[in-house]
Amino acid sequence: MDWRQLWDIVSTPDNVPIVALIPLLIFYCYLAWKQAKANDELVSELEADPVLAKTHHRKTWPFRPGWQKEVHVWPFLLRVEFLAAIIVTIILMVWSLTLNAPMEEPANPNLTMNPAKAPWYFLGLQEMLVYFDPWIAGVVMPTLIIIGLMVIPYIDTNPMGSGYYTWKQRKFAIGTFLFGFIVLWVSMIIIGTFIRGPGWQWFWPGQTWDHNRLIYEVNRDLPDLFGITSNWAKGIFGAVVVGGYFAVGGFLLHALFRRFNPKDYRRMSLLQYSVMQVFMLTMIGLPIKMLLRLALNIKYVWITPWFNV
Amino acid sequence: MPIEDENGKNGNQTGLMEKVKSGIQEDLQSLKTDIPAKAKEQIEGLKDPTKTQVFTSIFRHKHDDTPRNRALGVLSNVFLHLHPAKINRDAVRYSYTWGMGGITFYLFIVLTFTGVLLMFYYHPSKVQAFRDVLYLEHDVPFGRILRNMHRWAAHLMVIAVWLHMFRVFLTGSYKKPREFNWNVGVILLVLTLLLSFTGYLLPDDQLGFWAVTVGTNMARATPGLGHEGPFGHQLGMTPYNDVRFGLLGGSIVDANALLRSYIWHCIGIPIVASIFMIVHFWRVRKDGGISGPAPVMLTAEADKARR
Ligand code: HEM
């Protein structure tokens, strides 16, 4: 166990935000979960008791008849905002007094930094470079993330859970978002920051960064496993495999979705449903491709003269 | 011919002298009586500055604690009138919004403030940039804390935007009628990341140089538009005319890239982001204010609610 190495990584000034991000995320997940649980319990209580449901104010916070429903922004909201601003300022001040912003040697194109890392918030994409070619990890994925986020309001047809925390009423939406945000985005960033060392190789926390370590990986392509050699055949084979993934995966997803999410399924238009399918399958495709790489050393599935997937 | 009147010849001359004399006496008298009286009045007036003309010209209404004045305090202030006068009693709870949108905005203001101060000491040129940052750190009074604050606020802003988006998702606040504002938000998210990224290069050190090199190398692989991307070659892309060249103003990260970064970072993106923020806040109001905490909906009602 190389504590010094671990400390060096954790205390690198630009890594501190990620060290801070982890407890913050845990805290806010807890805060959201607590409220979701309370709301879900309230919902089942009211659903069991229709009479109460008619008169109840439908929130988990206390409310009595005669209490004002609205409060003045001044002072009730402004004081919270003011307090928040002061607290953030104090945190920033203390942070700035205790930790200096990083400053390395002057930029030198002839002296490569190893590892050369993107800013921490892009490390998830850089980590994806291990599994995908740059045009996918660097261009297609960010584009899909942006478009994917933008279509969310238009494909989520579930009218429930608008304006309050819940889990039971939106399992599919929240599950998907957690998968995308926590598993595919934040945890990749954590790997890129804390695990990846020189040569972008995998170093467990506490393992010494060995700048001379070489790993001889024999990477294969999927067509090789099937003994396919001609370029034409490789291209067609890959197209079939990728197409097959979307077809079979889409069918499986369809079977699951209409069983476990019948209401959303009924509400969604064809366009909404197919957009959801494409994004879901693409998202699920990422860990599959990663697994292929890690478990079977497979680099490419689909090889063409112009691009490889 | 001299004019004669009841004072006789030259009479008006002597009359003038007397008038002057009594006039001065009056003036002296007024100094003795009026000025102290006015001074007293002035001091009395200062005891309640809210009645002065300067004050009333700035603040357009009274401030005694009445519901009307509480509302006017918000509505008649250009900065505060982003807010409604009254909001739902539960919407002020920290646990609902986590205050994250507000914190993000506050960090943006902190960054603008510290950023402008940094600009006074920074030249976006290969010769000067690195030295300017060293100078800031070692010689400029409070330069180091200024730089630190700008840096850490930037990181914090990225975290805050993510958490804000996370909360908006978890509370389902993107649902009708807030779909559009969610999209404005997504653009703000991208702009926030770009702001941070363009700033990374400015110290002109190894860290920024390689981060931006790694980052922009991806642009080489843009399908159709990068010289290493799919179909790039077929469409005539070379290192000297593809998107990466356009982003960096060259085939490597150098003086032009530094200048472009600087302009995007200090002028271009902040202006665009400000515009989107204005729209964002406007829409929060127009979409009916903060989405909740709303009364919970029961399953049976959800089925009915759809037309
Ligand atoms: C520079 C970045 C941003 C700033 C300064 C900002 C600011 C704000 C503020 C002050 C609010 C009021 C409620 C609150 O504080 O939570 C708000 C609400 C909202 N924001 Fe943002 N935001 C930003 C980015 C985003 C992003 C990335 C998204 C989503 C992708 C988003 C979506 C929304 C939505 C849908 C609302 C309405 C929420 C509701 O009614 O509960 N915003 N934003």
PDB file of C-alpha atoms and ligand atoms in Angstrom, chain A residues 81 149 163, chain B residues 82 96-106 108 157 160-162 164-169 171-175 178-192 273 277 280-281 283-284 287-292, ligand 1:
ATOM      1  CA  GLU A  81     -30.832  33.271  -0.356  1.00  0.00           C
ATOM      2  CA  LEU A 149     -31.001  15.281 -22.021  1.00  0.00           C
ATOM      3  CA  GLY A 163     -43.062  18.847  -8.310  1.00  0.00           C
TER       4      GLY A 163
ATOM      5  CA  LEU B  82     -37.187  38.330 -10.586  1.00  0.00           C
ATOM      6  CA  TYR B  96     -36.823  20.988  -1.971  1.00  0.00           C
ATOM      7  CA  THR B  97     -34.573  22.962  -4.363  1.00  0.00           C
ATOM      8  CA  TRP B  98     -31.375  22.626  -2.334  1.00  0.00           C
ATOM      9  CA  GLY B  99     -30.917  26.231  -3.447  1.00  0.00           C
ATOM     10  CA  MET B 100     -28.732  24.853  -6.198  1.00  0.00           C
ATOM     11  CA  GLY B 101     -29.906  27.024  -9.078  1.00  0.00           C
ATOM     12  CA  GLY B 102     -29.421  30.087  -6.929  1.00  0.00           C
ATOM     13  CA  ILE B 103     -26.003  28.930  -5.774  1.00  0.00           C
ATOM     14  CA  THR B 104     -24.982  28.307  -9.377  1.00  0.00           C
ATOM     15  CA  PHE B 105     -26.020  31.828 -10.269  1.00  0.00           C
ATOM     16  CA  TYR B 106     -24.242  33.288  -7.261  1.00  0.00           C
ATOM     17  CA  PHE B 108     -21.405  32.896 -11.738  1.00  0.00           C
ATOM     18  CA  MET B 157     -20.045  25.971 -10.269  1.00  0.00           C
ATOM     19  CA  ALA B 160     -23.531  22.996  -8.502  1.00  0.00           C
ATOM     20  CA  VAL B 161     -24.953  22.839 -12.050  1.00  0.00           C
ATOM     21  CA  TRP B 162     -24.862  19.069 -11.975  1.00  0.00           C
ATOM     22  CA  HIS B 164     -29.146  21.466  -9.797  1.00  0.00           C
ATOM     23  CA  MET B 165     -29.930  19.337 -12.835  1.00  0.00           C
ATOM     24  CA  PHE B 166     -30.079  16.269 -10.618  1.00  0.00           C
ATOM     25  CA  ARG B 167     -32.632  17.896  -8.320  1.00  0.00           C
ATOM     26  CA  VAL B 168     -34.701  19.210 -11.234  1.00  0.00           C
ATOM     27  CA  PHE B 169     -34.831  15.688 -12.594  1.00  0.00           C
ATOM     28  CA  THR B 171     -38.544  16.398  -8.633  1.00  0.00           C
ATOM     29  CA  GLY B 172     -39.873  15.882 -12.159  1.00  0.00           C
ATOM     30  CA  SER B 173     -39.665  19.617 -12.681  1.00  0.00           C
ATOM     31  CA  TYR B 174     -39.020  19.260 -16.392  1.00  0.00           C
ATOM     32  CA  LYS B 175     -42.542  18.065 -16.965  1.00  0.00           C
ATOM     33  CA  ARG B 178     -41.355  23.386 -17.993  1.00  0.00           C
ATOM     34  CA  GLU B 179     -40.007  21.350 -20.917  1.00  0.00           C
ATOM     35  CA  PHE B 180     -38.556  24.376 -22.632  1.00  0.00           C
ATOM     36  CA  ASN B 181     -36.814  25.657 -19.530  1.00  0.00           C
ATOM     37  CA  TRP B 182     -35.185  22.284 -19.028  1.00  0.00           C
ATOM     38  CA  ASN B 183     -33.742  22.708 -22.514  1.00  0.00           C
ATOM     39  CA  VAL B 184     -32.500  26.183 -21.738  1.00  0.00           C
ATOM     40  CA  GLY B 185     -30.899  24.542 -18.722  1.00  0.00           C
ATOM     41  CA  VAL B 186     -29.165  21.913 -20.838  1.00  0.00           C
ATOM     42  CA  ILE B 187     -27.639  24.695 -22.918  1.00  0.00           C
ATOM     43  CA  LEU B 188     -26.521  26.434 -19.739  1.00  0.00           C
ATOM     44  CA  LEU B 189     -24.921  23.199 -18.599  1.00  0.00           C
ATOM     45  CA  VAL B 190     -22.925  22.967 -21.819  1.00  0.00           C
ATOM     46  CA  LEU B 191     -21.954  26.627 -21.605  1.00  0.00           C
ATOM     47  CA  THR B 192     -20.798  26.201 -18.011  1.00  0.00           C
ATOM     48  CA  ALA B 273     -24.548  32.391 -20.945  1.00  0.00           C
ATOM     49  CA  MET B 277     -29.704  32.807 -17.797  1.00  0.00           C
ATOM     50  CA  HIS B 280     -34.013  30.776 -17.797  1.00  0.00           C
ATOM     51  CA  PHE B 281     -35.063  32.953 -14.876  1.00  0.00           C
ATOM     52  CA  ARG B 283     -39.202  31.230 -17.790  1.00  0.00           C
ATOM     53  CA  VAL B 284     -39.116  29.996 -14.191  1.00  0.00           C
ATOM     54  CA  ASP B 287     -43.993  28.715 -16.083  1.00  0.00           C
ATOM     55  CA  GLY B 288     -45.667  29.410 -12.780  1.00  0.00           C
ATOM     56  CA  GLY B 289     -42.734  29.671 -10.409  1.00  0.00           C
ATOM     57  CA  ILE B 290     -40.911  26.824  -8.753  1.00  0.00           C
ATOM     58  CA  SER B 291     -42.609  23.540  -9.529  1.00  0.00           C
ATOM     59  CA  GLY B 292     -43.180  22.522  -5.951  1.00  0.00           C
TER      60      GLY B 292
HETATM   61  C1  HEM C   1     -25.758  28.236 -15.325  1.00  0.00           C
HETATM   62  C2  HEM C   1     -26.554  27.310 -14.989  1.00  0.00           C
HETATM   63  C3  HEM C   1     -27.902  27.450 -14.309  1.00  0.00           C
HETATM   64  C4  HEM C   1     -28.401  28.439 -13.491  1.00  0.00           C
HETATM   65  C5  HEM C   1     -27.697  29.703 -13.032  1.00  0.00           C
HETATM   66  C6  HEM C   1     -29.736  28.044 -13.127  1.00  0.00           C
HETATM   67  C7  HEM C   1     -30.553  28.756 -12.261  1.00  0.00           C
HETATM   68  C8  HEM C   1     -31.811  28.355 -11.872  1.00  0.00           C
HETATM   69  C9  HEM C   1     -32.553  28.917 -10.770  1.00  0.00           C
HETATM   70  C10 HEM C   1     -32.068  30.052  -9.862  1.00  0.00           C
HETATM   71  C11 HEM C   1     -33.738  28.262 -10.692  1.00  0.00           C
HETATM   72  C12 HEM C   1     -34.809  28.464  -9.642  1.00  0.00           C
HETATM   73  C13 HEM C   1     -35.003  27.226  -8.806  1.00  0.00           C
HETATM   74  C14 HEM C   1     -33.801  26.653  -8.144  1.00  0.00           C
HETATM   75  O1  HEM C   1     -32.975  27.416  -7.603  1.00  0.00           O
HETATM   76  O2  HEM C   1     -33.649  25.424  -8.182  1.00  0.00           O
HETATM   77  C15 HEM C   1     -33.751  27.300 -11.773  1.00  0.00           C
HETATM   78  C16 HEM C   1     -34.798  26.451 -12.059  1.00  0.00           C
HETATM   79  C17 HEM C   1     -34.794  25.517 -13.076  1.00  0.00           C
HETATM   80  N1  HEM C   1     -33.681  25.085 -13.771  1.00  0.00           N
HETATM   81 FE1  HEM C   1     -31.885  25.980 -13.759  1.00  0.00          FE
HETATM   82  N2  HEM C   1     -30.048  26.862 -13.742  1.00  0.00           N
HETATM   83  C18 HEM C   1     -28.948  26.458 -14.460  1.00  0.00           C
HETATM   84  C19 HEM C   1     -28.830  25.284 -15.168  1.00  0.00           C
HETATM   85  C20 HEM C   1     -29.850  24.390 -15.377  1.00  0.00           C
HETATM   86  C21 HEM C   1     -29.706  23.076 -15.956  1.00  0.00           C
HETATM   87  C22 HEM C   1     -28.381  22.448 -16.364  1.00  0.00           C
HETATM   88  C23 HEM C   1     -30.953  22.536 -16.033  1.00  0.00           C
HETATM   89  C24 HEM C   1     -31.390  21.191 -16.567  1.00  0.00           C
HETATM   90  C25 HEM C   1     -30.813  20.528 -17.470  1.00  0.00           C
HETATM   91  C26 HEM C   1     -31.881  23.508 -15.504  1.00  0.00           C
HETATM   92  C27 HEM C   1     -33.249  23.358 -15.451  1.00  0.00           C
HETATM   93  C28 HEM C   1     -34.088  24.094 -14.641  1.00  0.00           C
HETATM   94  C29 HEM C   1     -35.526  23.901 -14.541  1.00  0.00           C
HETATM   95  C30 HEM C   1     -36.376  22.908 -15.338  1.00  0.00           C
HETATM   96  C31 HEM C   1     -35.963  24.801 -13.553  1.00  0.00           C
HETATM   97  C32 HEM C   1     -37.403  24.948 -13.019  1.00  0.00           C
HETATM   98  C33 HEM C   1     -37.402  24.084 -11.789  1.00  0.00           C
HETATM   99  C34 HEM C   1     -38.639  24.154 -10.978  1.00  0.00           C
HETATM  100  O3  HEM C   1     -39.585  24.840 -11.355  1.00  0.00           O
HETATM  101  O4  HEM C   1     -38.640  23.464  -9.929  1.00  0.00           O
HETATM  102  N3  HEM C   1     -31.177  24.612 -15.101  1.00  0.00           N
HETATM  103  N4  HEM C   1     -32.564  27.358 -12.470  1.00  0.00           N
END
